[in-house]
XYZ file of C-alpha atoms in Angstrom:
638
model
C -75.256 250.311 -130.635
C -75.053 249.911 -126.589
C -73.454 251.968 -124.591
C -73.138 250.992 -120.975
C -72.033 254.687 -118.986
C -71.321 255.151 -115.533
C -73.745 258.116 -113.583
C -70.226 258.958 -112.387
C -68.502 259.970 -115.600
C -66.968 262.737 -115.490
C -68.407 265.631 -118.709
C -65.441 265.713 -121.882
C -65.188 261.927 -121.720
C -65.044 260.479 -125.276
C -66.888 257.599 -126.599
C -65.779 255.805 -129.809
C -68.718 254.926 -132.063
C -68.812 252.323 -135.083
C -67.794 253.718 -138.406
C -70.785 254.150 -141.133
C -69.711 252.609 -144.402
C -70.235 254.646 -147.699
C -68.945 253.149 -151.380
C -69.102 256.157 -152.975
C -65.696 258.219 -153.668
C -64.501 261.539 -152.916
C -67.218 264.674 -152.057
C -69.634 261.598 -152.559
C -68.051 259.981 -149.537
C -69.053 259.659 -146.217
C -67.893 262.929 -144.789
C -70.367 263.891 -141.481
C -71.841 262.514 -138.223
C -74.836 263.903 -136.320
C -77.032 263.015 -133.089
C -80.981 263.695 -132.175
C -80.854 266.479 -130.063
C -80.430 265.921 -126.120
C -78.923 268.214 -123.198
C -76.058 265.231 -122.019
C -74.027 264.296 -125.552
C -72.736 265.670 -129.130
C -71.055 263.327 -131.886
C -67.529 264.499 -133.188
C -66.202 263.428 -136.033
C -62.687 262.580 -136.144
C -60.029 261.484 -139.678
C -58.287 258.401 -139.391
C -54.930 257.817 -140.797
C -56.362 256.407 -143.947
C -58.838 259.173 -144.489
C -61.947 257.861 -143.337
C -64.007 259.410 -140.746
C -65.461 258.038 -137.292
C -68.264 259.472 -135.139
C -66.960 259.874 -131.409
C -69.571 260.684 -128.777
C -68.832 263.495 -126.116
C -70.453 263.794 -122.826
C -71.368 267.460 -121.884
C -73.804 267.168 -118.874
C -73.254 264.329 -115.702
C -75.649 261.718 -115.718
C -78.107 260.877 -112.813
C -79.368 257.401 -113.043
C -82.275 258.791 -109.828
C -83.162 261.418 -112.932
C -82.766 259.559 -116.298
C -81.442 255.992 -116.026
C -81.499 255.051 -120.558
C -81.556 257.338 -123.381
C -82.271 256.577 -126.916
C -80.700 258.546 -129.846
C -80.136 258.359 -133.153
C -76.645 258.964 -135.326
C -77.099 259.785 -138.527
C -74.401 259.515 -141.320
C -74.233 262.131 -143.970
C -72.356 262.347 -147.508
C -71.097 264.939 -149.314
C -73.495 264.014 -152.781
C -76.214 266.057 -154.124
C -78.628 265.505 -153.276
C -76.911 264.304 -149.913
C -77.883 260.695 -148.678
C -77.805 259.855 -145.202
C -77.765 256.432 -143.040
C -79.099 256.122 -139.130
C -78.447 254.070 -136.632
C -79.880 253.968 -133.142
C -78.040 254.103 -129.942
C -78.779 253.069 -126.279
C -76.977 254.470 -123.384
C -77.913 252.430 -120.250
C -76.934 254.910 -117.369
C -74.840 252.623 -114.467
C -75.841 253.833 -111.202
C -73.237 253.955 -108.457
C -74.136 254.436 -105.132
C -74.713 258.125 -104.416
C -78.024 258.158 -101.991
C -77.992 257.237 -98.662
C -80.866 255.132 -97.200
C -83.387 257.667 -95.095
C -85.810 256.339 -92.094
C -89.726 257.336 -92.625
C -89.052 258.799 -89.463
C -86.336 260.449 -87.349
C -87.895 259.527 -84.060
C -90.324 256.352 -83.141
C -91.727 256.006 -80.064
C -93.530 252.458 -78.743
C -95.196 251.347 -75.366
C -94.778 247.926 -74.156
C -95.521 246.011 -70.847
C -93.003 244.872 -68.681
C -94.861 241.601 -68.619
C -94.486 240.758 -71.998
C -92.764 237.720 -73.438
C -89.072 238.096 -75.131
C -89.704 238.409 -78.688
C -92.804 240.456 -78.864
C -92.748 242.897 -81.864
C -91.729 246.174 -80.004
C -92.298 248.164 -83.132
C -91.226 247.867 -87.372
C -89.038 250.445 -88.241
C -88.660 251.024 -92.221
C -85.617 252.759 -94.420
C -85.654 253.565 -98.554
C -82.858 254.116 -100.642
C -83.413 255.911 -103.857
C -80.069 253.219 -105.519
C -81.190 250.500 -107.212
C -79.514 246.967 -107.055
C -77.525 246.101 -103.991
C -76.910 249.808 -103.428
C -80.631 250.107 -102.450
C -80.823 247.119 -100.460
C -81.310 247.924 -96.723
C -79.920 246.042 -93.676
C -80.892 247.045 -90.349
C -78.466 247.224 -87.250
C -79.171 247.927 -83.489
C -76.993 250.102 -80.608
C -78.789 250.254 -77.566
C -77.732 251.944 -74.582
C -78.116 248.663 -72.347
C -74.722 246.655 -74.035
C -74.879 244.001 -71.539
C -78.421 242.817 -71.107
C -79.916 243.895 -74.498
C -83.288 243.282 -73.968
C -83.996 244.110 -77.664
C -82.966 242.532 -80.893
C -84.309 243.691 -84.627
C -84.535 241.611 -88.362
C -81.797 242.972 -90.040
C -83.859 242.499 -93.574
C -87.274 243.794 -92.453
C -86.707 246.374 -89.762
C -89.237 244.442 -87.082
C -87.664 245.217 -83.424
C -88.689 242.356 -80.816
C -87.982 241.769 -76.779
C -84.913 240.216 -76.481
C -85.576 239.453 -72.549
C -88.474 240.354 -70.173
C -88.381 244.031 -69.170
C -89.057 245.256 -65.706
C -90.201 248.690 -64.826
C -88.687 248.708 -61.582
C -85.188 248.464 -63.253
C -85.976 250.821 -66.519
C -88.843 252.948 -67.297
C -87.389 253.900 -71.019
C -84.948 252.828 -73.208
C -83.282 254.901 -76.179
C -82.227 253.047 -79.017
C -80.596 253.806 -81.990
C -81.177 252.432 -84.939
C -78.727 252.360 -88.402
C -79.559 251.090 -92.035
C -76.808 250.574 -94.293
C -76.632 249.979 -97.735
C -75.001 247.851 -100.512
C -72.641 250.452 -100.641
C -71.908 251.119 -97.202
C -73.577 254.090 -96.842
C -75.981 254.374 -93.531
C -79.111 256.382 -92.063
C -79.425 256.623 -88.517
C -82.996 257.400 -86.598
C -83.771 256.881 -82.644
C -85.780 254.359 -80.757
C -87.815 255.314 -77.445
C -89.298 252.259 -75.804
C -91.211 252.992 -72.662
C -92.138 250.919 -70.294
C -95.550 250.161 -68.844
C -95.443 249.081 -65.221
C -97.317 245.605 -63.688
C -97.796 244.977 -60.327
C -94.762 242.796 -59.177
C -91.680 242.905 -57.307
C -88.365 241.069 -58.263
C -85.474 240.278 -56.064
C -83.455 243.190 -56.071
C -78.973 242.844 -55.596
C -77.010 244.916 -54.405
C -72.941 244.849 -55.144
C -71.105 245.549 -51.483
C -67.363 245.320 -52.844
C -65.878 244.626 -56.355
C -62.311 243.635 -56.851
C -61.060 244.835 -60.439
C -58.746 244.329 -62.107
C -57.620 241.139 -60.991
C -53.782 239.527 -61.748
C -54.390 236.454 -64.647
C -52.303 233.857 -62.493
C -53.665 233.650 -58.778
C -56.694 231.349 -58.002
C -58.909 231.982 -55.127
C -59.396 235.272 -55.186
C -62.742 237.090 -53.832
C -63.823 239.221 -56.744
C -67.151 240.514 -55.792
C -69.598 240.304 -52.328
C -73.179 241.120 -53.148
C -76.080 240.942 -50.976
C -80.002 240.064 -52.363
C -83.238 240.749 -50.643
C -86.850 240.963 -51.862
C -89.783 243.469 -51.010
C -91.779 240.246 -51.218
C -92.673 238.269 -47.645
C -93.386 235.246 -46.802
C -92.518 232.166 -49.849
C -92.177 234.928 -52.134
C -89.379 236.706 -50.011
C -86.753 233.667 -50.796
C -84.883 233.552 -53.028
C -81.520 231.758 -55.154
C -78.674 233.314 -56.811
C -76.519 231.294 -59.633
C -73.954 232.000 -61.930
C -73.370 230.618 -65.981
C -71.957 227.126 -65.400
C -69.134 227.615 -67.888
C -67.274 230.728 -65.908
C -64.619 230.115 -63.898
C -66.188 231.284 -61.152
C -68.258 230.327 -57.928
C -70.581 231.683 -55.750
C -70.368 230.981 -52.063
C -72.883 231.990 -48.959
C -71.833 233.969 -46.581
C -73.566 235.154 -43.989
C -77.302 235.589 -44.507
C -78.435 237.349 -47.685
C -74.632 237.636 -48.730
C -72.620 235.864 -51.524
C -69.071 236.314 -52.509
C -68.043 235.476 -56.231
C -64.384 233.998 -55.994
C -62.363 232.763 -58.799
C -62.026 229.046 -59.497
C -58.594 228.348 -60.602
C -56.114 230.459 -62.234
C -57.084 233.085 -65.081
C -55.239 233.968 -68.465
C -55.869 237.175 -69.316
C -54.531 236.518 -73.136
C -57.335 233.502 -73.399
C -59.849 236.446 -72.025
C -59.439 239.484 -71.067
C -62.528 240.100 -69.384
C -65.610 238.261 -67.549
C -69.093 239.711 -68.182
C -70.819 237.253 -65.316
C -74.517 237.778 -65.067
C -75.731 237.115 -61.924
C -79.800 235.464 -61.536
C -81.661 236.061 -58.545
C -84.890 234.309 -58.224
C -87.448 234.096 -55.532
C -89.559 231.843 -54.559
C -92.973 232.583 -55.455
C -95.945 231.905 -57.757
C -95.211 232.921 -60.858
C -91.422 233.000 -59.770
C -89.560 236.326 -60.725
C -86.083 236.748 -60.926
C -83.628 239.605 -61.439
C -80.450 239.654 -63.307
C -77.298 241.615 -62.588
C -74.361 241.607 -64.205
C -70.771 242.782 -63.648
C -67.658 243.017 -66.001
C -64.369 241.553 -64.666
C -60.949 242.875 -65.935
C -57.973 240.565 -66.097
C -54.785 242.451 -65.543
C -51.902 241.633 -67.488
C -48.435 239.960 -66.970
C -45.868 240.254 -69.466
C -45.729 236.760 -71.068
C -46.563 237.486 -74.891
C -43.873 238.616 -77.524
C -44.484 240.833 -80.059
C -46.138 239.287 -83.055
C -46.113 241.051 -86.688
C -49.171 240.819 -88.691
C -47.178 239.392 -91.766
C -43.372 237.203 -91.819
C -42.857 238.994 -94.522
C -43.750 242.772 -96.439
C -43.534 243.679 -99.709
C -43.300 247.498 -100.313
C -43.720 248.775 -103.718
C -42.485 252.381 -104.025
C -41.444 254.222 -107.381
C -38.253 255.644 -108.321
C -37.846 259.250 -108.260
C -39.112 259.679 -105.200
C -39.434 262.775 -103.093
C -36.823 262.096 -100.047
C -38.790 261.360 -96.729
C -41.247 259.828 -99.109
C -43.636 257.353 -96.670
C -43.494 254.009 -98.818
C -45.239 251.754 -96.359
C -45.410 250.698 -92.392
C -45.240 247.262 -90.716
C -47.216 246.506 -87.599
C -46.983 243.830 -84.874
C -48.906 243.243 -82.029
C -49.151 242.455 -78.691
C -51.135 240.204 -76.884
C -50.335 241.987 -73.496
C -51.996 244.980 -72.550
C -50.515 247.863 -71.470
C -46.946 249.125 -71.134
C -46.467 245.363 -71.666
C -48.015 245.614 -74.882
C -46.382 249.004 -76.182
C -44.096 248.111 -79.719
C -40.884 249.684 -80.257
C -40.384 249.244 -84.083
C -36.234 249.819 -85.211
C -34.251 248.535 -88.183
C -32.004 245.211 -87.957
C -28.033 245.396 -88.886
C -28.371 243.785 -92.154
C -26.024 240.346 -93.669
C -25.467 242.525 -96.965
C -21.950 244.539 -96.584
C -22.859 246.426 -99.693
C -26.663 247.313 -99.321
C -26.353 251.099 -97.306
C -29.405 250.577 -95.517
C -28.981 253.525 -93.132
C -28.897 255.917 -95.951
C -31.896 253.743 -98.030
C -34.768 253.655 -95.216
C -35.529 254.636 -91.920
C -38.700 253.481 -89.669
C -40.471 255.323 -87.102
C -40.065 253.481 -83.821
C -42.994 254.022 -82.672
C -45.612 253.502 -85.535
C -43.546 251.245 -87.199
C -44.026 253.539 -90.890
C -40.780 253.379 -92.867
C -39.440 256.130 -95.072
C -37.127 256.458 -97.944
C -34.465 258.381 -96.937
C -33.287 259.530 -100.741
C -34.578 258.828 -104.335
C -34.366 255.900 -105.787
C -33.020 254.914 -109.281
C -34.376 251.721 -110.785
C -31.783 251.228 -113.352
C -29.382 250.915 -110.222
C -31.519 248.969 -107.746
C -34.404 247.053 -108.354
C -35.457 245.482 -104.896
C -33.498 245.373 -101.485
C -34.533 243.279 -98.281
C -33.636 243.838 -94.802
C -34.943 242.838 -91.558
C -37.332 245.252 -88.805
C -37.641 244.223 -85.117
C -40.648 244.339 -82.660
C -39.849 244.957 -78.908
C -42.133 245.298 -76.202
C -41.869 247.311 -73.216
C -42.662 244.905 -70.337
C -39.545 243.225 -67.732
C -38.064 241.590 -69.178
C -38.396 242.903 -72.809
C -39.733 240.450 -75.169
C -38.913 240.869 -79.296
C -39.619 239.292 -83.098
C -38.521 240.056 -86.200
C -40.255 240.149 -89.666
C -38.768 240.234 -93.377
C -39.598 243.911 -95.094
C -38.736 243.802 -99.285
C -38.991 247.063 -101.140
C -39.565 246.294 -104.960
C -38.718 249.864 -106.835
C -40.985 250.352 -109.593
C -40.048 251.710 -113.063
C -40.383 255.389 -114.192
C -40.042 256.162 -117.452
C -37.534 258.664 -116.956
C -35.100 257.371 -119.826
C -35.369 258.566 -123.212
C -34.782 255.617 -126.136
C -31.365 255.173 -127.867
C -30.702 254.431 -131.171
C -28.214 251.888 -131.497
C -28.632 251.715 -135.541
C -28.169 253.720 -137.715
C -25.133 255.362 -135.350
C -26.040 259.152 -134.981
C -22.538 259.989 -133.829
C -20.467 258.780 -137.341
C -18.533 261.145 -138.777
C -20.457 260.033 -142.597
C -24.126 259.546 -142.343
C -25.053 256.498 -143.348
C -26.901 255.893 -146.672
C -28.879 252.971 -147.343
C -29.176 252.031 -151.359
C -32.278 250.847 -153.060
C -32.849 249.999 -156.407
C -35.440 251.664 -158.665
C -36.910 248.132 -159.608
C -37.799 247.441 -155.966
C -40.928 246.277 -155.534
C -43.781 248.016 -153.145
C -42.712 246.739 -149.353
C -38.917 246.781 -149.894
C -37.102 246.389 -147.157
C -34.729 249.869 -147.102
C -33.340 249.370 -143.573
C -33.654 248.852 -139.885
C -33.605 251.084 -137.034
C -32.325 249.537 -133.972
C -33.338 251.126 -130.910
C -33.239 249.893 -127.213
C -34.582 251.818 -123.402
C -33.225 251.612 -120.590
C -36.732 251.245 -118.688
C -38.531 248.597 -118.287
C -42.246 247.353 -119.015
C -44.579 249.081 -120.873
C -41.676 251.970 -120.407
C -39.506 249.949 -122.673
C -42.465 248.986 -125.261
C -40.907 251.230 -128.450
C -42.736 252.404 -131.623
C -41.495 253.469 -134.503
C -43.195 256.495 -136.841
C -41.968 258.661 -139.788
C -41.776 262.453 -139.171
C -39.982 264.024 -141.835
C -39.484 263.006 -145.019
C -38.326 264.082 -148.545
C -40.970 263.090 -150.477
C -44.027 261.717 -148.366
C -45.646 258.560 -149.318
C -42.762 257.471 -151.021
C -41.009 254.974 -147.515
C -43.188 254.526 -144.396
C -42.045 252.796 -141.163
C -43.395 249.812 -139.301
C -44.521 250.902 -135.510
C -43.578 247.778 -134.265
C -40.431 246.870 -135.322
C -38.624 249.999 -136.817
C -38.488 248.697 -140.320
C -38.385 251.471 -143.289
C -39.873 249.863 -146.196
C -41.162 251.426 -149.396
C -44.982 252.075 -149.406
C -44.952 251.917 -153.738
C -43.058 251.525 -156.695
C -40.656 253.757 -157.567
C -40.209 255.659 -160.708
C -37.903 257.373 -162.705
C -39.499 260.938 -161.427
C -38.666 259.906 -158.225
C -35.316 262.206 -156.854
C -32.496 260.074 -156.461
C -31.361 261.283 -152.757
C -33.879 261.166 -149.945
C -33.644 262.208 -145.993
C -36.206 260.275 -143.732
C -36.466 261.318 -139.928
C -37.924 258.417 -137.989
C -39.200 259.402 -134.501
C -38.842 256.508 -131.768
C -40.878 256.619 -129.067
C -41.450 254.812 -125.978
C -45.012 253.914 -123.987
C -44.115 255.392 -121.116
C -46.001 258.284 -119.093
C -45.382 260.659 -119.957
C -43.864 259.467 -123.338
C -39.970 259.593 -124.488
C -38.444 259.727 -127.992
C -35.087 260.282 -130.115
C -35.119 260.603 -133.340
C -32.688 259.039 -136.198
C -31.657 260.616 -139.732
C -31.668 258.221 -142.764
C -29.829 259.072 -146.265
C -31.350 256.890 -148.914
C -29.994 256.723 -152.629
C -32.240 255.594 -155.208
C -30.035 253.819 -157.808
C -30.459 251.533 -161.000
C -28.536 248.568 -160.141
C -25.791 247.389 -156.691
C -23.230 247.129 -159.695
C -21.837 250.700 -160.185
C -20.376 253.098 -157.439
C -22.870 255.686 -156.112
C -20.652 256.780 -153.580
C -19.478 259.191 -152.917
C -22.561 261.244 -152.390
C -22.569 264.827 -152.823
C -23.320 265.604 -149.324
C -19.860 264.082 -148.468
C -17.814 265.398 -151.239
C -16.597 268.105 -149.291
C -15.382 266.296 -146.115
C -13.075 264.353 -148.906
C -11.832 267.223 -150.733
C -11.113 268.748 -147.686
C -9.159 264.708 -146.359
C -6.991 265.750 -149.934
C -6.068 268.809 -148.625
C -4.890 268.181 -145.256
C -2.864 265.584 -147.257
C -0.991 268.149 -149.536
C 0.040 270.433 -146.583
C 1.509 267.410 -145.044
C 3.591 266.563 -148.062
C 4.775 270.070 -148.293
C 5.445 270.276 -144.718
C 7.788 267.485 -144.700
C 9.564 268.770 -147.810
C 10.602 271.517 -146.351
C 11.802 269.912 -143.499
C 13.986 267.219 -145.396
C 15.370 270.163 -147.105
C 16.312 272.362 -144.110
C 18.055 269.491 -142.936
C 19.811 268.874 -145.766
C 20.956 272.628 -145.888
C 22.298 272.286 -142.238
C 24.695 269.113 -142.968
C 26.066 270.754 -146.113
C 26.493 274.411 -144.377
C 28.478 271.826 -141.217
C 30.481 270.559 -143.351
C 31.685 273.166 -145.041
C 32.540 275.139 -142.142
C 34.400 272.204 -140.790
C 36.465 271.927 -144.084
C 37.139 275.693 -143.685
C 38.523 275.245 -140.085
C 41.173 272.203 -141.542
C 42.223 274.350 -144.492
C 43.394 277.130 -142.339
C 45.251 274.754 -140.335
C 46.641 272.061 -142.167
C 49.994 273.036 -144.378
C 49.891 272.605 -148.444
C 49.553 269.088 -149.496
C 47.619 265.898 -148.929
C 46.698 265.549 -145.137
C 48.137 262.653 -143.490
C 46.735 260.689 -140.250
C 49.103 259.367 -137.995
C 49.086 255.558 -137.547
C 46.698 254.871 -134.219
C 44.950 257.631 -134.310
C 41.838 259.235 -135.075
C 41.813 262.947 -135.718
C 39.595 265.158 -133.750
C 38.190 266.792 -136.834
C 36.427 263.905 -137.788
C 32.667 264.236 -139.520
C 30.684 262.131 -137.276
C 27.280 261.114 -139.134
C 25.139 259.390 -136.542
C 22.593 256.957 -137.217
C 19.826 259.190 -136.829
C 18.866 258.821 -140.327
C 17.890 255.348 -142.530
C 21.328 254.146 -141.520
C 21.217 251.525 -138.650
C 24.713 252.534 -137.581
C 27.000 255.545 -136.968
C 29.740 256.038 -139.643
C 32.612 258.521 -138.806
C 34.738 260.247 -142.182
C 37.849 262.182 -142.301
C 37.465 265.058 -144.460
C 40.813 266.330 -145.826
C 41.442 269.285 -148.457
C 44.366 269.476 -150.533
C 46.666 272.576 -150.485
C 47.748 273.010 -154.069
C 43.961 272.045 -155.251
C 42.194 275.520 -156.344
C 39.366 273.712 -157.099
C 38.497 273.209 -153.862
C 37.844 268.932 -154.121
C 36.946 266.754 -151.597
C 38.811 263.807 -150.473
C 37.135 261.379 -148.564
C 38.715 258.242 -147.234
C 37.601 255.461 -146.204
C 34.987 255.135 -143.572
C 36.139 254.605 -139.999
C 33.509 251.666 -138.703
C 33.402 251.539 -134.747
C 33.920 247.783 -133.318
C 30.329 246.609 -132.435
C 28.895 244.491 -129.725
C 27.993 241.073 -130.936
């Protein structure tokens, strides 16, 4: 087996290992791992689902590629037999280096002597670096900074470390120079040692300028204008003594005579400071003589701004990418424009646009700070309630008058799983549980049920699985990770107990993870042609349903018969009343009229309409009897 391990590993990390193989059963079986000895790694072994067992390799000790960069051990495999037999296998770790050395100079300090005579690109001296990396972490490039930015008289091979004469020296001008020299790595990592480079003198003399006035800054849109007056002169006589002054050909600039030994450098045409900023003009003096020598000066000329440049954003558009949950204030990302102006031309005042949207409350989403142009989010964000929002940031400069642009900002929330799964089947909130049926004769891998489950997350937040935690008799169902299916794992037999209660845990993948968990009632029965409900478990909720029913029934007995008591008891008392004033004999109504003492029976009851009787007793009549006549029916409405 290869390994391939990072120096940079951190000790505890686990490596997997392939799984020995051993046909033998039981205490025969494969049952321990070990390793050769070493002071970086142990083998664990772990139990799979299924019983078998897997060598996992630990890391104890960080690895140094610099110190060891391979190691070779061996795993053996041991059984539980007698005698015990044992299998080996051989693994190589190949240690990946990273880059954790920096390169390092042979020397801190190098010191060479050269004449000022000698010819631009003469070796000067070879400087050397070594990094202890290997690959393109120990590969060493070489890099110059030398005090003398504008002439540079030395340059240096960036692969081999040899430093050379840019341009003829002259003792005159420097005695030394100090250079400093940097070697950097694959990685990026860099040494640093110092250059001195003296100068040995020769007889000569070069023509020697000397700057009278210098005019800078200078404004980027007026031509003409004098920007330096120099004077040259030679310690030389005779031939020797003249000499010429020139410019590079492709400045705009000119040199023009003045009066003897003077030049003035004037501008030829109009500048733009945005096209260049600055002119570094060298100015050559040479004399006359035999070999000629010649001196170089050379000035820097600043170009001061106007404010003709808006401000310019780095991107037209920026996606920001910030999670929900957030702390408020939370920095989620900055735009940045620039300015082609200098100055307080060129200073950015960043600020948030009014934005189309009437419903997007960007004042209370983000805020940006004007004058780094980092936006914040003002509260926490919820994913389930907005996924992405876009608005618009402006740019404005400070110059008169004030120039502006605009650029597109979108801020895509990110997910967090910070909702746990629900279970839409089997419903947890019935008032019955719900209890799946499965016939004894079902074969191994019967499908018993579903459960449904959904998250309100997204992603891998939303990826569900599906596991069995509790169950009545293990081995008996099992549950598909994947898709939430219960399903029997065997056959089922007559020893099996008819009721079983399976708790299937859902889980999501989020970080860290979610669950809910579902109850399922499953009846084992011998066919779908008899009734096996109801179960026991529910028996008392219906006894309980009968109940409530007879204490209705009795309830509304007694009503019925309260009321019944309460018409007879009225009209007796009303019969009472007519006895006492009526005179012996049968009661007589007048023609066209309706006696007050009429029973009045309104259609509260089952009757649709209200019936009115006259009630009359008769005097001679001991036994009290009843005469009713005939009902007096109101006209109705059609």
């Amino acid at each position: 087996m290869l390994l391939k391990i990072s120096e940079i590993t951190m000790p505890g990390k686990i490596f997997p290992l392939k799984m020995a193989q051993d046909l033998d059963v039981g205490s025969n079986s494969l049952q321990s791992y070990t390793i050769s000895s070493n002071p970086h790694f142990h083998v664990l072994t772990s139990n799979r689902s299924d019983g078998r067992k897997f060598p996992e390799l630990v890391l104890d000790k960080a690895l140094d590629r610099e110190e060891q960069s391979q190691f070779r051990l061996t795993l053996t495999a041991l059984d539980g037999g007698s005698p015990p037999l044992s299998g080996t296998s051989e693994i190589q770790i190949l240690v990946l280096d990273i880059n954790d050395n920096v390169p390092e100079f042979t020397q801190d300090l190098y010191e060479a002597h050269i004449s000022e005579n000698k010819h631009p690109g003469s070796l000067v001296i070879t400087v050397s670096a070594r990094d202890l990396d290997a690959g393109s972490f120990g590969e060493v490039s070489y890099t110059l900074f030398q005090d003398d930015d504008i002439n540079q008289p030395f340059e240096i091979n960036a692969i081999n470390g040899q430093i050379r004469l840019r341009k003829t020296l002259d003792f005159e001008e420097f005695q030394s120079y100090h250079v400093d020299i940097e070697a950097t790595d694959g990685g990026g990592l860099t040494g640093k040692c110092s250059l001195i480079v003296q100068v040995l003198d020769v007889n000569d003399n070069a023509p020697e300028l000397t700057v009278s006035s210098l005019n800078s800054p200078i404004a980027e849109n007026l031509p003409g204008i004098i920007v330096a007056v120099f004077s040259v002169s030679d310690a030389d006589s005779g031939p020797n003594q003249e000499v010429i002054c020139s410019i590079d050909d492709n400045l705009p600039f000119l040199l023009r005579p003045s009066v003897e030994n003077f030049y003035a450098l004037v501008t030829d045409g109009a500048l733009d400071r945005e096209t260049r900023a600055q002119y570094n003009i060298t100015i050559t003096v040479t004399d006359l003589g035999t070999p000629r020598l010649k001196t170089e000066h050379s000035i820097t000329i600043h170009v001061s701004d106007v404010n003709d440049n808006a401000p310019a954003f780095t991107q037209t558009s920026y996606t920001l990418l910030v999670r929900e949950n957030n702390q408020p204030a939370l920095n989620i990302g900055s735009v940045s424009a620039t300015d082609r102006d200098s100055g307080t031309n060129a200073q950015i005042t960043y600020s948030l646009l009014p934005t189309q949207d009437p419903h997007l409350p960007l004042a209370s989403l983000v805020s940006i700070n004007a004058d780094n142009g980092q936006l914040f989010a003002l509260r926490a964000l919820d994913f389930e309630v907005l996924q992405a929002f876009e608005f618009r940031v402006g740019a404005t400069d400070q110059g008169s008058p004030a120039l502006s642009s605009q650029a597109l900002v979108r801020v895509v929330v990110l997910d967090d799983n910070d909702n746990s799964p629900f279970v839409l089947y089997p419903m947890q909130n019935a008032s019955a549980p719900c209890t799946e049926l499965v016939p004894r004769a079902a074969e191994q891998g019967y499908l018993v049920t579903k459960v449904v489950a959904v998250d309100r997350d997204s992603g891998q937040n939303a990826w569900l699985s599906y596991q069995l935690l509790k169950a009545t008799e293990p081995g008996l169902f099992g549950v598909w990770a994947h898709n939430g299916e219960v399903r029997t794992t065997r056959l089922l037999s007559e020893r099996d107990a008819a009721r079983h209660r399976l708790v299937v845990l859902v889980k999501d993948n989020g970080e860290p993870p979610l669950s809910a968990s579902v109850t399922l009632h499953v009846l084992l029965v011998d066919g779908f042609s008899q009734p096996y409900l109801p179960l026991p478990e529910v028996a008392p909720e219906r006894a309980q349903g009968d109940s409530l029913t007879v204490y209705l029934v009795i309830a509304l007995a007694s009503v019925s018969s309260l009321f019944l008591f309460s018409v007879l008891v009225f009209v007796a008392v009303r019969l009472c009343r007519r006895r006492r004033a009526a005179p012996l004999g049968v009661c007589s109504v007048p023609e066209g009229h309706f006696p007050g003492h009429l029973v009045d029976f309104s259609g509260t009851g089952t009757l649709s309409q209200s019936y009115q009787y006259e009630v009359c007793l008769a005097g001679d009549s001991g036994s009290g009897e009843f005469k009713f006549l005939k009902p007096i029916i109101p006209n109705l409405p059609p």
